[in-house]
mmCIF file of C-alpha atoms in Angstrom:
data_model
loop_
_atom_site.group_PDB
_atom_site.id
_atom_site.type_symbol
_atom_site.label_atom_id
_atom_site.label_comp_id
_atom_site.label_asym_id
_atom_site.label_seq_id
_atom_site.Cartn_x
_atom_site.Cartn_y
_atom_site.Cartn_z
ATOM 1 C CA UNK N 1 9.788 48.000 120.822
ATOM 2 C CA UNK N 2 9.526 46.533 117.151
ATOM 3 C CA UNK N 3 6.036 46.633 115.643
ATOM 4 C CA UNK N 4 6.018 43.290 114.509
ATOM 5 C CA UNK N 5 3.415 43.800 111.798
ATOM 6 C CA UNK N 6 6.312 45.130 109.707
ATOM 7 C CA UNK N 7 7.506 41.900 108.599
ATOM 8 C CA UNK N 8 4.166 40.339 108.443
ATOM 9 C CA UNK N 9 3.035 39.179 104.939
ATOM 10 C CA UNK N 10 -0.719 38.973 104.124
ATOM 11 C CA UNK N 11 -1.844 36.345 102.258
ATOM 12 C CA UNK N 12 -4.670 34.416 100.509
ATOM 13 C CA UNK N 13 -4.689 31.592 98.942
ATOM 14 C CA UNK N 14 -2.173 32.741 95.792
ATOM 15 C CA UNK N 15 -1.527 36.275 96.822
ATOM 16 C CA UNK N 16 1.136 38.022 99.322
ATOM 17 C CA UNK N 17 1.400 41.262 100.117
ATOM 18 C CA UNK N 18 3.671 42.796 102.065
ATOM 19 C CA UNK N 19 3.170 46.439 103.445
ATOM 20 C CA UNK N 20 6.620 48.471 104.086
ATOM 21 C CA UNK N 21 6.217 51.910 105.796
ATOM 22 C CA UNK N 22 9.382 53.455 105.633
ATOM 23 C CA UNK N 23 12.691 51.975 104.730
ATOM 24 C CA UNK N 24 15.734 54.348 105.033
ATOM 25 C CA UNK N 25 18.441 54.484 102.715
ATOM 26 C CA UNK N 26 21.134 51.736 103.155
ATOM 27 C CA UNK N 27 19.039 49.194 105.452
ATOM 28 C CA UNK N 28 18.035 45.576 104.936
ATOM 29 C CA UNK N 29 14.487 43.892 105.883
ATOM 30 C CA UNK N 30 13.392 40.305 105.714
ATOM 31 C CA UNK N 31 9.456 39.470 106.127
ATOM 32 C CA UNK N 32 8.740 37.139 108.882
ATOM 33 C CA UNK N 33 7.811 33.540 106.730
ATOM 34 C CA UNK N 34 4.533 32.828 104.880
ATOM 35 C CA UNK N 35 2.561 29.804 103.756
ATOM 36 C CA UNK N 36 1.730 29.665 99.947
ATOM 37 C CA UNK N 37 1.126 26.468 98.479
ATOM 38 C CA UNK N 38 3.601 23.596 100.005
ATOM 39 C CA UNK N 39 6.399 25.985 101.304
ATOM 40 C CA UNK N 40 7.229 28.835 104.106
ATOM 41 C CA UNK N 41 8.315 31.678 102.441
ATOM 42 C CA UNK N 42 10.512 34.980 102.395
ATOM 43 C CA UNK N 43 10.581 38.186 101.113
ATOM 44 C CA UNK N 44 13.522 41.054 101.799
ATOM 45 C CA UNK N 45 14.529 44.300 100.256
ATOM 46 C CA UNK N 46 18.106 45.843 100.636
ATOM 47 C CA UNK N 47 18.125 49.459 99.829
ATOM 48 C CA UNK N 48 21.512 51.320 98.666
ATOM 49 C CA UNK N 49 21.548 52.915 95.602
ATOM 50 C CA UNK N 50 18.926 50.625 94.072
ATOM 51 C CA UNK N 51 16.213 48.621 95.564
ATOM 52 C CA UNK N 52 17.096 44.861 95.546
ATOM 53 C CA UNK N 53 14.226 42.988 96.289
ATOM 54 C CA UNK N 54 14.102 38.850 97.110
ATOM 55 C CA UNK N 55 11.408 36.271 96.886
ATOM 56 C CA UNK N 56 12.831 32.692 98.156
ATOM 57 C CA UNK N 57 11.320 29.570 100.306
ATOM 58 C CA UNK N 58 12.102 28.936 103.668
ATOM 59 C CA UNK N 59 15.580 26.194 103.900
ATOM 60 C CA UNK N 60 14.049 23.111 105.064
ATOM 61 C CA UNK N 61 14.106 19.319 104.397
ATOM 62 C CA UNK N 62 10.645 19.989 101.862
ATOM 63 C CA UNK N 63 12.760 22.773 100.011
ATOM 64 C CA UNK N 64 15.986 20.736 99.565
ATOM 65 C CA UNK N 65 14.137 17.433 98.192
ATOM 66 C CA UNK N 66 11.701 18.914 96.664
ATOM 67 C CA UNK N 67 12.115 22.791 95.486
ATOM 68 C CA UNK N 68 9.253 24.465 94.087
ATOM 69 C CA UNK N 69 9.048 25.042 90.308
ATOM 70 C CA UNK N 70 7.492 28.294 90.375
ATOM 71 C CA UNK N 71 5.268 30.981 87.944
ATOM 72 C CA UNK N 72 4.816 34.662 89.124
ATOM 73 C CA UNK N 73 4.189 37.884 88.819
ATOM 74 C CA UNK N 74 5.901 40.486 91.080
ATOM 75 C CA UNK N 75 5.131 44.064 91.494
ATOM 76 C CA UNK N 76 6.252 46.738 93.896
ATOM 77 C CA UNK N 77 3.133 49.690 94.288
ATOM 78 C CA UNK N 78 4.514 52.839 95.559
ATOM 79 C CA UNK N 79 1.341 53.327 97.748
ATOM 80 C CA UNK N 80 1.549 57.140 98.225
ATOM 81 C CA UNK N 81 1.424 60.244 95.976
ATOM 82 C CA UNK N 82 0.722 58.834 92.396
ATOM 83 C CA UNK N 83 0.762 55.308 93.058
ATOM 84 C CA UNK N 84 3.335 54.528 90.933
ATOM 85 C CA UNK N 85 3.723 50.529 89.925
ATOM 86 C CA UNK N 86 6.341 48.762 89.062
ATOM 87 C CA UNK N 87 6.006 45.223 87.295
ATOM 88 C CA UNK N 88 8.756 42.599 86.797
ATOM 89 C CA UNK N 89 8.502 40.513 83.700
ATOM 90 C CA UNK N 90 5.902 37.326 84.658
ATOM 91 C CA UNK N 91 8.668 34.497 85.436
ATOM 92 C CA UNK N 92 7.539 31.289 84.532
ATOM 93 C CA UNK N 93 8.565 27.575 85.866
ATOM 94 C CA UNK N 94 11.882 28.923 87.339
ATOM 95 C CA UNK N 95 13.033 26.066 90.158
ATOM 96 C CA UNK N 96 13.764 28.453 93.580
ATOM 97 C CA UNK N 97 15.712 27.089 96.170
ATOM 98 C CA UNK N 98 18.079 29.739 97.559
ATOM 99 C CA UNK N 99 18.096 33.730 98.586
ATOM 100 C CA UNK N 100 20.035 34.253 95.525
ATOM 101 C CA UNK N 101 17.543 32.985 92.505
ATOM 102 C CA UNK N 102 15.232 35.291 92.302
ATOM 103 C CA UNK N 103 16.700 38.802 92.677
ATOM 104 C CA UNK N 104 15.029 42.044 91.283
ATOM 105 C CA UNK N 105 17.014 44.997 90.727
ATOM 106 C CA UNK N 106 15.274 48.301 91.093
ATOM 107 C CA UNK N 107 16.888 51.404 89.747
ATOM 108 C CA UNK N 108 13.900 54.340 90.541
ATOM 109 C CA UNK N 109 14.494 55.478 93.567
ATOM 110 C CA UNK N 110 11.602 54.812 96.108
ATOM 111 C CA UNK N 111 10.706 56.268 99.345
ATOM 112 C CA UNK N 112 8.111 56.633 102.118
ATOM 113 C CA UNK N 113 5.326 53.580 101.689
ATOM 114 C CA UNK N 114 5.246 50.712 99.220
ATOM 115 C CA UNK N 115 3.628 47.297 99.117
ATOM 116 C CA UNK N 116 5.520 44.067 97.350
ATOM 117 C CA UNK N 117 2.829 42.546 95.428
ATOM 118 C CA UNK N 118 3.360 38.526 94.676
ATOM 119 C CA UNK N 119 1.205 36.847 92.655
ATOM 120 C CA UNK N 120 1.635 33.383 92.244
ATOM 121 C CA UNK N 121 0.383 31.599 89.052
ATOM 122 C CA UNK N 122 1.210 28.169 89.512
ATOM 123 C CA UNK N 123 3.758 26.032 91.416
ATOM 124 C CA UNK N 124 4.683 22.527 90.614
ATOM 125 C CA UNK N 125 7.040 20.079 91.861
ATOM 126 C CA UNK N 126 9.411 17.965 89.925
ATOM 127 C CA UNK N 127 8.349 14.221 89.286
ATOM 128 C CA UNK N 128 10.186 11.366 91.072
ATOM 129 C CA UNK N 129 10.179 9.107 88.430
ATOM 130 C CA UNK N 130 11.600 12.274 86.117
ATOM 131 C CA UNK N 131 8.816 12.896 83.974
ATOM 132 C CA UNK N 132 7.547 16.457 83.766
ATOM 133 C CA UNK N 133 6.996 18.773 86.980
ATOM 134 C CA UNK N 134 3.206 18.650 87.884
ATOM 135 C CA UNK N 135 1.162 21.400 89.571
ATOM 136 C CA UNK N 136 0.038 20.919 92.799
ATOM 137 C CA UNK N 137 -3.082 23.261 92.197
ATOM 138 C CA UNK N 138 -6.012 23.677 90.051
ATOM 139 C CA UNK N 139 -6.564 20.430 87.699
ATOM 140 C CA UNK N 140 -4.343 18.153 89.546
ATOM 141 C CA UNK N 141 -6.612 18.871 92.911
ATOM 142 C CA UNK N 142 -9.876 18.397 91.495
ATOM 143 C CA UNK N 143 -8.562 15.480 89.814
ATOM 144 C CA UNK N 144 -7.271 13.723 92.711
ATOM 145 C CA UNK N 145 -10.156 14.911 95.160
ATOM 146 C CA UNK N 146 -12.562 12.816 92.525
ATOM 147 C CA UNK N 147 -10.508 10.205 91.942
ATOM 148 C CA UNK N 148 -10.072 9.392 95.982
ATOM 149 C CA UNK N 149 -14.343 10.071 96.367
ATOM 150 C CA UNK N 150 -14.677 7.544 93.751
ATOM 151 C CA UNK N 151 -12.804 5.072 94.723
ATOM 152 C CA UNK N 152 -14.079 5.366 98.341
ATOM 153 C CA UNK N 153 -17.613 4.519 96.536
ATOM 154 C CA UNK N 154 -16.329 1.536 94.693
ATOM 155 C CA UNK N 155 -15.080 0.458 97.909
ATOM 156 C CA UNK N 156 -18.195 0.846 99.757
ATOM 157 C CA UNK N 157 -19.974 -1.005 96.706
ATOM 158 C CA UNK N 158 -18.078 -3.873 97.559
ATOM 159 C CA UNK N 159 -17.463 -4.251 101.196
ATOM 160 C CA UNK N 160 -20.869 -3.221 101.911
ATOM 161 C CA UNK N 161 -22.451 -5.342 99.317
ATOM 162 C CA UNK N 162 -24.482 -2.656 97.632
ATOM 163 C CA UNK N 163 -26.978 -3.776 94.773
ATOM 164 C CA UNK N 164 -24.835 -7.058 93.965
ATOM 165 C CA UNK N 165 -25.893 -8.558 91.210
ATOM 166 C CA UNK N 166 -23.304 -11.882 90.823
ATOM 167 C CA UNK N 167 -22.086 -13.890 93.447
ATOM 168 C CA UNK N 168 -18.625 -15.359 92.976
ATOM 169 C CA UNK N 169 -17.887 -18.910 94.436
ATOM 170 C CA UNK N 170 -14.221 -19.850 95.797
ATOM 171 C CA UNK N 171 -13.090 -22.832 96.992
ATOM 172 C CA UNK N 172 -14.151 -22.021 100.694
ATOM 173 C CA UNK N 173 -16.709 -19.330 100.226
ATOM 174 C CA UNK N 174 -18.789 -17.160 98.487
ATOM 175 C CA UNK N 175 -18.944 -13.136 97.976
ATOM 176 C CA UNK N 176 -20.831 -10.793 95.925
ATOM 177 C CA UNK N 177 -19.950 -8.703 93.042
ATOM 178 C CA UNK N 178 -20.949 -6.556 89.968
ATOM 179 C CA UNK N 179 -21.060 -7.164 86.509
ATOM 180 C CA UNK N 180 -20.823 -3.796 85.732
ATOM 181 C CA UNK N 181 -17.311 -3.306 87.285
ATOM 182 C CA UNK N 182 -16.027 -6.609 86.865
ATOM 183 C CA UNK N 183 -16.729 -6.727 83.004
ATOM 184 C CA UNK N 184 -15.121 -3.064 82.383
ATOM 185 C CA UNK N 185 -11.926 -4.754 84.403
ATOM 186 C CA UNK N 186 -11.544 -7.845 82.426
ATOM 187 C CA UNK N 187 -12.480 -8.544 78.874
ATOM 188 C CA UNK N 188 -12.566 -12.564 80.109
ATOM 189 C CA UNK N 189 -15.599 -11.448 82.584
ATOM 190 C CA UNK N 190 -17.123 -9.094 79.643
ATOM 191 C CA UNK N 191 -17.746 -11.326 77.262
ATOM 192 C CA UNK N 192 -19.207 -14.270 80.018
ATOM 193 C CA UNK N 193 -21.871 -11.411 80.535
ATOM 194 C CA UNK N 194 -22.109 -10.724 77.111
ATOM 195 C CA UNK N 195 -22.801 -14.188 75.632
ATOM 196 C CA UNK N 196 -25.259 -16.906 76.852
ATOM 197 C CA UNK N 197 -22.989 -18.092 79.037
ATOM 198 C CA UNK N 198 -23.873 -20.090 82.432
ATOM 199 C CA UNK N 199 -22.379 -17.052 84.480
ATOM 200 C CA UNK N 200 -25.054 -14.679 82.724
ATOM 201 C CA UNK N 201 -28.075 -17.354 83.047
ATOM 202 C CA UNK N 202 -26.864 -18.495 86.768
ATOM 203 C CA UNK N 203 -25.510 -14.718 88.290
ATOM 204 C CA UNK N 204 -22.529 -17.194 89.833
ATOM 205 C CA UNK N 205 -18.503 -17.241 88.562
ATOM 206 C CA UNK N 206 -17.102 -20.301 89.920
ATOM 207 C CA UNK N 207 -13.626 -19.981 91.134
ATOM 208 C CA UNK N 208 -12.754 -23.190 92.435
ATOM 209 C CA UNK N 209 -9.189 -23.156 92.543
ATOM 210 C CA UNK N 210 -9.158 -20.307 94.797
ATOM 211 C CA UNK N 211 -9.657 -19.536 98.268
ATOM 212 C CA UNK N 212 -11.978 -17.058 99.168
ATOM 213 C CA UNK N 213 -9.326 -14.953 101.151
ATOM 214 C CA UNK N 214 -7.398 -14.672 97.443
ATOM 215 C CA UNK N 215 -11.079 -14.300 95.955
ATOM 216 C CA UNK N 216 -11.223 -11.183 98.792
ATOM 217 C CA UNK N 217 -8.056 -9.886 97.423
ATOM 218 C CA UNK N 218 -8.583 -10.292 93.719
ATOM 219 C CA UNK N 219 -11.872 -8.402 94.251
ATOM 220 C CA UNK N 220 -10.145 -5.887 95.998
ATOM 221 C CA UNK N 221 -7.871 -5.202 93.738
ATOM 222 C CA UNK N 222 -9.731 -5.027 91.158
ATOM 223 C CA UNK N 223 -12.231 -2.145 93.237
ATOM 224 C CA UNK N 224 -9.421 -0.297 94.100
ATOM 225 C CA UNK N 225 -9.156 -1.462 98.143
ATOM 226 C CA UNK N 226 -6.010 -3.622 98.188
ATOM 227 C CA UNK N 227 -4.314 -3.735 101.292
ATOM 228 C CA UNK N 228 -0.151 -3.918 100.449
ATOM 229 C CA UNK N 229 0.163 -6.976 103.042
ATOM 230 C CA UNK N 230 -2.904 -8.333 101.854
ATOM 231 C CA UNK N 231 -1.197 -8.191 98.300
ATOM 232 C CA UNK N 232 1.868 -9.593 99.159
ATOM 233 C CA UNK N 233 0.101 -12.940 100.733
ATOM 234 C CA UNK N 234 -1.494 -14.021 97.956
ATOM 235 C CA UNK N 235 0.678 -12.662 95.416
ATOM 236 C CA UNK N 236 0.664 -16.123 93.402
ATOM 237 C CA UNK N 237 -3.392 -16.770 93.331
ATOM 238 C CA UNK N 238 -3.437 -13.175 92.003
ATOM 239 C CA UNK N 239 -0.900 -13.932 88.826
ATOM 240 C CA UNK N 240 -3.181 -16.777 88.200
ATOM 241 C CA UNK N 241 -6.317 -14.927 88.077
ATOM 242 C CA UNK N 242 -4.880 -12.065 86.144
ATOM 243 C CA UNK N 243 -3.706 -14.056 84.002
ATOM 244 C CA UNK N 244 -7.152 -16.041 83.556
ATOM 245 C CA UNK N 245 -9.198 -13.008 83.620
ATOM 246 C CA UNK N 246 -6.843 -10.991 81.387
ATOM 247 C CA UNK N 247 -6.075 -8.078 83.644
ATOM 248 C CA UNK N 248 -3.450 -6.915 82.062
ATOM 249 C CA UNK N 249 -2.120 -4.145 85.391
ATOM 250 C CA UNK N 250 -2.849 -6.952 87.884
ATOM 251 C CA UNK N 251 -0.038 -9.417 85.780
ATOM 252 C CA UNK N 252 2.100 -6.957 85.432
ATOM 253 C CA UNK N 253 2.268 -5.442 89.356
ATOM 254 C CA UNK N 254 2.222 -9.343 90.502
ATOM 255 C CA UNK N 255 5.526 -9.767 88.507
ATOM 256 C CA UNK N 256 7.133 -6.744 89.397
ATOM 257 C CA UNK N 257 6.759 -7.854 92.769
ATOM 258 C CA UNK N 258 7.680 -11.393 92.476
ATOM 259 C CA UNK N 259 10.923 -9.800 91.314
ATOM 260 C CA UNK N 260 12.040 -7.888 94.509
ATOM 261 C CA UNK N 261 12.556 -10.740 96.989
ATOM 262 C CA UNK N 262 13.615 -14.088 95.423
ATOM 263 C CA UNK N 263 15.364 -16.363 97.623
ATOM 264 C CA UNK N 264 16.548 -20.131 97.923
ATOM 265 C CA UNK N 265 12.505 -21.021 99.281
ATOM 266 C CA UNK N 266 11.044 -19.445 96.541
ATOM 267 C CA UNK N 267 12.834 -19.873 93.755
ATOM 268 C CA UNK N 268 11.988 -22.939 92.094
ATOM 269 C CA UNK N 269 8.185 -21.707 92.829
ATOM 270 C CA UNK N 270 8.658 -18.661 90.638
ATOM 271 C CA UNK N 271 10.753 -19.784 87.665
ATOM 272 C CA UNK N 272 7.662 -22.527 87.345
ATOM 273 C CA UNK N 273 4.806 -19.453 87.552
ATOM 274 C CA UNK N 274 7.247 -17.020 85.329
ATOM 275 C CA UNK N 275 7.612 -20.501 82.658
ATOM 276 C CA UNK N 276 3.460 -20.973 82.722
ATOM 277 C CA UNK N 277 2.463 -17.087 83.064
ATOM 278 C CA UNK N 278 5.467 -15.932 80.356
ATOM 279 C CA UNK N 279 6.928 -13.639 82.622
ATOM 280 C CA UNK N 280 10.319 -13.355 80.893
ATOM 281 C CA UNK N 281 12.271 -10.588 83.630
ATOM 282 C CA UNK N 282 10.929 -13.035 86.342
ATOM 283 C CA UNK N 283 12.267 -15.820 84.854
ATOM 284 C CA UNK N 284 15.724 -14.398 83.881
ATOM 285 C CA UNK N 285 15.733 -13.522 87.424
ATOM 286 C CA UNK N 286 15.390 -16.767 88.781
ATOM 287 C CA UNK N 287 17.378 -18.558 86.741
ATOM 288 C CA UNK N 288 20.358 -15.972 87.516
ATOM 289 C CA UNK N 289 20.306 -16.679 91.121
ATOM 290 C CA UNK N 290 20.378 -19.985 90.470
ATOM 291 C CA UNK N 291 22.998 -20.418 87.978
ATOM 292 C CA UNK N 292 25.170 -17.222 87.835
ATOM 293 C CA UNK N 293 25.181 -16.904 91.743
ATOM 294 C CA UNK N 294 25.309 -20.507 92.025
ATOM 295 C CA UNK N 295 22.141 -21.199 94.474
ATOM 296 C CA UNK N 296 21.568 -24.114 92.744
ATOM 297 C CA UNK N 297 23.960 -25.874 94.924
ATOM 298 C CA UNK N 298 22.417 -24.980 97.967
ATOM 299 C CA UNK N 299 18.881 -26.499 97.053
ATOM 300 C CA UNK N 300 20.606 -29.764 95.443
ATOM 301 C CA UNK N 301 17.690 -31.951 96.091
ATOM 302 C CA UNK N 302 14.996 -30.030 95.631
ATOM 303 C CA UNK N 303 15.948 -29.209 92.116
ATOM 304 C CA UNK N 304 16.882 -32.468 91.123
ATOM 305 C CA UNK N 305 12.917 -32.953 92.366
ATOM 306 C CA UNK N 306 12.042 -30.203 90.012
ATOM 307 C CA UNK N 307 13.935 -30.828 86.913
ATOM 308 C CA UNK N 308 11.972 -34.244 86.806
ATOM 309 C CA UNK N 309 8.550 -32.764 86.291
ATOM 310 C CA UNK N 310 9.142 -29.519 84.697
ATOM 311 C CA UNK N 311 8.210 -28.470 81.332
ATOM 312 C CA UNK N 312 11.012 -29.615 78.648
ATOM 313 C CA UNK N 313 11.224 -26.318 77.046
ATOM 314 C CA UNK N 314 12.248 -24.853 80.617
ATOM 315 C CA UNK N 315 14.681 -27.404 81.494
ATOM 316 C CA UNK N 316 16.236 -26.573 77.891
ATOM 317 C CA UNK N 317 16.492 -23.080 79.148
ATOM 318 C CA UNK N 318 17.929 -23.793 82.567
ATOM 319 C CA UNK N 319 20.698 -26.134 80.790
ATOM 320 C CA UNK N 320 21.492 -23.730 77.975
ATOM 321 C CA UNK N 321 21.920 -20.805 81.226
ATOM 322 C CA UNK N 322 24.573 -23.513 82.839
ATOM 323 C CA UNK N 323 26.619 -23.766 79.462
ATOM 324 C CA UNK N 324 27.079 -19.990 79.807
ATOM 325 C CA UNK N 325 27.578 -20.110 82.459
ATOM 326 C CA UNK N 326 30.954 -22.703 82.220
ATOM 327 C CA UNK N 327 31.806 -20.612 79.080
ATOM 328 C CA UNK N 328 32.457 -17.450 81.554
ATOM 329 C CA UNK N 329 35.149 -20.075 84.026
#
């Protein structure tokens, strides 16, 4: 009967240890798998006339999309007699996705009882957007842990109206706010608070050209709690109050996302907002699918409706993007 503790690893939270009794000349032993950071592990040793020793994750959808960048220090303790060590060189950031990229070569000869020592010093992942690997341990933890408790509190601030001290009127509603947060988000609502402005002698921001569900959403946003539906609704009212408010993030997440679905209903809406909010990609964009595609033709009417009231300057663009357009026939 196998003693199944033999291939178990012991671990804590950055350490494995692996215990071998007795491995006879010309055999082969892999560890049963172990959890350090994001990834199963292995360990095996192949004893012929050196040790080879292996330290590899576990082959699964995690390792293939996203194979750990790792930083270690291995060791192999000849645990009787004189309690001899060995110490590999510390390996540092080396990407490990297969059996065959970490290998260790060891020429003593060792017998009887010895314990593979792995030390782990940091492991990071690579970066989707291809920036630099980032560790999912220490700094990047705390970091997040008190970035998601204080955002929870802003949140709370908010929806539970906690010591609101300015009460912002929309069109259909009312809702409370604070100065605090809303001034360190937008230079336009610092300096009302700053100066002897109505809004600082009243405690009230009116808002009158927006509902209080976009109201909801602009606050929202702006305390961290947006919903990505919620977002997408009111997309628009948000632009306008970003741009108002000068929120610079807000402006520029409203037009990446006014981008990503432009069609033959929405068209004519957008090149007007990217015209009076000088969104230059968004407007580009629009006039693209109208000209280059040729959409135009398929909302005849209503852009002979907007070409009558539209800003000259645009309708100088739009004509001088249909006279490249002929040059290209």
């Amino acid at each position: 009967m196998t003693d199944s503790s033999a291939y178990r690893v012991e671990t804590t939270s950055r350490l494995a240890q692996w215990r071998i009794e007795n491995l006879a000349s010309c055999t082969y032993r892999k560890s049963d798998p172990f959890k350090i950071g994001n990834w199963n592990w292995h360990l095996s040793v192949e004893k012929n006339r050196v040790l080879f020793v292996k330290l590899y994750p576990e082959i699964s959808n995690l390792t293939r999309e996203n194979p750990p960048i790792a930083s270690f220090i291995i060791r192999v303790i000849r645990s009787a007699g004189d309690r001899k060590t060995f110490t590999h060189p510390e390996i540092t950031d080396k990407q490990l996705k297969t059996n065959e990229d970490f290998v260790w070569a060891i020429e003593v000869p060792l017998t009887g009882k010895f314990i593979i020592d792995v030390e782990f010093l940091d492991l990071k992942t690579s970066s989707k957007d291809g920036g630099e690997p980032s560790s999912i341990w220490a700094q990047g933890f705390a970091e997040n842990r008190s970035n998601a408790t204080a955002l929870a509190c802003l949140c709370r601030m908010l929806t539970e109206s906690i010591h609101t001290d300015i009460t912002i009127n929309a069109s259909e509603g009312s809702v409370g706010a604070h100065r605090a947060i809303l001034a360190a988000r937008s230079p336009v609502f610092c300096s009302m608070f700053a100066h002897d402005l109505k809004e600082k002698e009243l405690s009230t921001i009116n808002i009158a050209d927006m509902s209080i569900e976009a109201c909801q959403a602009f606050l929202n946003y702006i305390y961290g709690n947006i919903q990505h539906e919620e977002f997408l609704v009111h997309r628009l009212a948000l632009l306008r109050a970003a741009d108002k408010y000068d929120i610079t993030d807000l402006k520029e997440a409203c037009h990446d996302s006014l981008l990503e679905d432009i069609d033959a209903q929405n068209v004519l809406e957008r090149l007007q907002s990217a015209s009076l909010y000088q969104l230059p990609k968004l407007k580009i964009s629009c006039m693209r699918y109208l000209v280059k595609f040729g959409k135009i033709f398929d909302i005849r009417d209503e852009f002979s409706s907007f070409m009558q009231c539209a800003d000259r300057d645009l309708i100088a663009e739009i004509f001088h993007e249909v006279l490249n357009a002929w040059k290209g026939f």
